[in-house]
PDB file of C-alpha atoms in Angstrom:
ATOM      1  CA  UNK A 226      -5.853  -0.636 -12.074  1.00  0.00           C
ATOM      2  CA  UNK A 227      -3.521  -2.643 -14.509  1.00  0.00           C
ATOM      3  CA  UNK A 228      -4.489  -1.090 -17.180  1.00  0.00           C
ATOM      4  CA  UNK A 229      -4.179   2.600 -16.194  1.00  0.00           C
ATOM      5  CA  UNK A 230      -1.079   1.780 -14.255  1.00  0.00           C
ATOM      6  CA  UNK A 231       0.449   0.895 -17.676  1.00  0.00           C
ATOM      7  CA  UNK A 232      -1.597   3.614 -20.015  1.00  0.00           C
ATOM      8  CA  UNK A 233      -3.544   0.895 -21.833  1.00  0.00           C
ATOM      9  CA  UNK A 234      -4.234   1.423 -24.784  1.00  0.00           C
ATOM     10  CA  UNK A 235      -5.898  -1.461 -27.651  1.00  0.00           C
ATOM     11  CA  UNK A 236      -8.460  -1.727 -30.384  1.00  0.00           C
ATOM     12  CA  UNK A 237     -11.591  -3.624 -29.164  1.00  0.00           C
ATOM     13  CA  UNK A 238     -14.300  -4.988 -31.759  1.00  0.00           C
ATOM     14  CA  UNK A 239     -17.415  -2.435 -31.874  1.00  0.00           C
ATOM     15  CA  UNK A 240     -19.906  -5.281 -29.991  1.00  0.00           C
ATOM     16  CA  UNK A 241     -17.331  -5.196 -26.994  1.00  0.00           C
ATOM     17  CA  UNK A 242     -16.601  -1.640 -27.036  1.00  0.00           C
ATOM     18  CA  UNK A 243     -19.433  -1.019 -24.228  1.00  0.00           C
ATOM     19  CA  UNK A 244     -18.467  -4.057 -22.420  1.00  0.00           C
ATOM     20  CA  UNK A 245     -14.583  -3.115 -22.124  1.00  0.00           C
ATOM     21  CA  UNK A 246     -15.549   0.257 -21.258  1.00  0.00           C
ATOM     22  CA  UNK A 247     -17.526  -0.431 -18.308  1.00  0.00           C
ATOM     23  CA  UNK A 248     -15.136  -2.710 -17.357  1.00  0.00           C
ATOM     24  CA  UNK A 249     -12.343  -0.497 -17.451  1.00  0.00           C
ATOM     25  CA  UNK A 250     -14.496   2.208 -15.846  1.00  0.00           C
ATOM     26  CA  UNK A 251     -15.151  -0.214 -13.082  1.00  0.00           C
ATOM     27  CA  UNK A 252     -11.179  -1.100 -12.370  1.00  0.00           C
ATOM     28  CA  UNK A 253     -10.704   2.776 -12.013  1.00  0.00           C
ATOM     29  CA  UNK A 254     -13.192   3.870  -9.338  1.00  0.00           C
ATOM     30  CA  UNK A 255     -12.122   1.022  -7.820  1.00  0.00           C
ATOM     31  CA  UNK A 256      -8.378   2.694  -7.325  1.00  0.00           C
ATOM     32  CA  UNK A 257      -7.342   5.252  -4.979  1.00  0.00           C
ATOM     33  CA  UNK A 258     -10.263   8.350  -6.075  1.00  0.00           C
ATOM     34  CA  UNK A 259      -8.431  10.551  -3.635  1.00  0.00           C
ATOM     35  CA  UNK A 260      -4.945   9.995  -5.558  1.00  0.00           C
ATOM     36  CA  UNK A 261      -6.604  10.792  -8.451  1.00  0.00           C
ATOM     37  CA  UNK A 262      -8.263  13.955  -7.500  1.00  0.00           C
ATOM     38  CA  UNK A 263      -4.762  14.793  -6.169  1.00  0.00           C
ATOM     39  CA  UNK A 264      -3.533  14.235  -9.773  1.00  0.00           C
ATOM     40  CA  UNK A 265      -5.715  15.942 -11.235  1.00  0.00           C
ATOM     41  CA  UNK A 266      -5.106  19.173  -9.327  1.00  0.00           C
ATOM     42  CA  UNK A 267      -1.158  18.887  -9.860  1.00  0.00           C
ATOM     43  CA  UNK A 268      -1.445  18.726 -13.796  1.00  0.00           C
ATOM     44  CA  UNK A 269      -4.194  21.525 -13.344  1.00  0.00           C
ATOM     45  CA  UNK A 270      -1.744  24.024 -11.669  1.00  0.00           C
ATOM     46  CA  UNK A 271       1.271  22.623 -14.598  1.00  0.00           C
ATOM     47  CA  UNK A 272      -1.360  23.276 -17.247  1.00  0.00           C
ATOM     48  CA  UNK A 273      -2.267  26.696 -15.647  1.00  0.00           C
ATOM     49  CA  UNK A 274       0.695  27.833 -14.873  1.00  0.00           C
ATOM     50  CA  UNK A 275       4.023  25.078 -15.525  1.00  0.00           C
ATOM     51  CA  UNK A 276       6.113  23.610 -13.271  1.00  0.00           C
ATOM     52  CA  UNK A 277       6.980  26.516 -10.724  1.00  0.00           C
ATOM     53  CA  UNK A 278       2.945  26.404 -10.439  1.00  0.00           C
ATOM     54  CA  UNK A 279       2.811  22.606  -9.811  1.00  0.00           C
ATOM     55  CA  UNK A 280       5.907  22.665  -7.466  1.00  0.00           C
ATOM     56  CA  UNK A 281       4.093  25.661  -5.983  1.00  0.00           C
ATOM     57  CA  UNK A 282       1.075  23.679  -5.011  1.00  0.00           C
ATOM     58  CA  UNK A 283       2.476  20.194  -4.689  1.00  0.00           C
ATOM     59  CA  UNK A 284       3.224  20.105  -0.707  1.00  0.00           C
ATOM     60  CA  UNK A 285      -0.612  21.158   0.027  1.00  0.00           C
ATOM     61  CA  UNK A 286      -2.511  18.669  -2.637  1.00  0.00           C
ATOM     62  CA  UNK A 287      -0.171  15.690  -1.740  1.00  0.00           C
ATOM     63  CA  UNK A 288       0.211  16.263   2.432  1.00  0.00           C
ATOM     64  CA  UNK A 289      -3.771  15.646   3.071  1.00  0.00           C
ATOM     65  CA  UNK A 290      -3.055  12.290   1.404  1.00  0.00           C
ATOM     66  CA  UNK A 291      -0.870  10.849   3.745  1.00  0.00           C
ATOM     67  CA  UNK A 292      -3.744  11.273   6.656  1.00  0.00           C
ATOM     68  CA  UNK A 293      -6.289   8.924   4.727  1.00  0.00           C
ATOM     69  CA  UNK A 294      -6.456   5.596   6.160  1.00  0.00           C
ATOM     70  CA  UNK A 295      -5.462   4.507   2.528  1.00  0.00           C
ATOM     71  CA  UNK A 296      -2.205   5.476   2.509  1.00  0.00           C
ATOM     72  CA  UNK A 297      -1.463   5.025   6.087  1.00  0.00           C
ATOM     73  CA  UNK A 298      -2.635   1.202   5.197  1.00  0.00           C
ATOM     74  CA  UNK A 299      -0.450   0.903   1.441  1.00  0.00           C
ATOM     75  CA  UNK A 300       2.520   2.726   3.702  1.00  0.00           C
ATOM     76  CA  UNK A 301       1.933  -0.247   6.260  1.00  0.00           C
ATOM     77  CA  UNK A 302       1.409  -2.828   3.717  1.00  0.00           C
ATOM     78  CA  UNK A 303       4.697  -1.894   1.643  1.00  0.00           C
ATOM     79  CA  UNK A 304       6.837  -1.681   4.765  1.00  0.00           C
ATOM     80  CA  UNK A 305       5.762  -5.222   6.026  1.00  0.00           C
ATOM     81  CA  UNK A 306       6.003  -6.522   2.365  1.00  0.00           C
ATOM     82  CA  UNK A 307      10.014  -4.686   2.236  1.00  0.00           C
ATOM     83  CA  UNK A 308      10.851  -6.425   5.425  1.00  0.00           C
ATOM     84  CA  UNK A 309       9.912  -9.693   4.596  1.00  0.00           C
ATOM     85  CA  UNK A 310      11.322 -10.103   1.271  1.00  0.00           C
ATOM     86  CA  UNK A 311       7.765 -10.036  -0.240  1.00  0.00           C
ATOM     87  CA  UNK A 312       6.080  -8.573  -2.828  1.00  0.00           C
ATOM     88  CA  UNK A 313       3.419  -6.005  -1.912  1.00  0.00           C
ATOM     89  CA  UNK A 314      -0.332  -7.226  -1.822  1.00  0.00           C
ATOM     90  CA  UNK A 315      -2.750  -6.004  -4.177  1.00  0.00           C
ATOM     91  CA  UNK A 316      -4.396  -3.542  -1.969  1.00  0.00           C
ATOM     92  CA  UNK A 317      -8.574  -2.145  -1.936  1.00  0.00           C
ATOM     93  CA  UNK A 318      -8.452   1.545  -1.371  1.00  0.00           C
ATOM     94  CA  UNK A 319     -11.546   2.588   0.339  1.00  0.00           C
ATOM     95  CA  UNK A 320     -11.991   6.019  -0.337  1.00  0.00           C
ATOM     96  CA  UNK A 321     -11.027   7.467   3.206  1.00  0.00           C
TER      97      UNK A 321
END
């Protein structure tokens, strides 16, 4: 998730194209797929229609996030890490 996190972007020699690529491919589904989907909606509704369309439709793509034990368990993990002085853990989002 490094990578997308920070809009990689790098030449790779033609033998390790395939290589990277399934690599990379392999950090992303690995993320949070349900943030993504969410995403993907938003900028569909901007591209559709602009921002009054993607402030339109933000509340209901973004709400049914917070009930997925993902979030509830990054909310959990960033409030313990903010209390004790921490950094926050890499978490593995499961999906749900």
């Amino acid at each position: 998730m490094e990578a997308i996190a920070r809009a990689d972007n790098r030449v790779v020699a033609d033998a390790e194209l395939l290589v990277e690529a399934h690599a990379f491919a392999a950090k992303f589904v690995q993320g949070p797929t349900r943030a993504h989907a969410a995403h993907k909606a938003l900028l569909r509704a901007w591209a559709n229609g602009g921002v009054q369309a993607a402030d339109e439709v933000m509340f209901n793509i973004a709400m049914p996030l917070f009930e997925t034990e993902d979030v509830k368990d990054g909310l959990a993990s960033a409030v313990k890490a903010l209390t004790a002085g921490t950094a926050r853990p890499v978490l593995e989002f499961k999906g749900r």
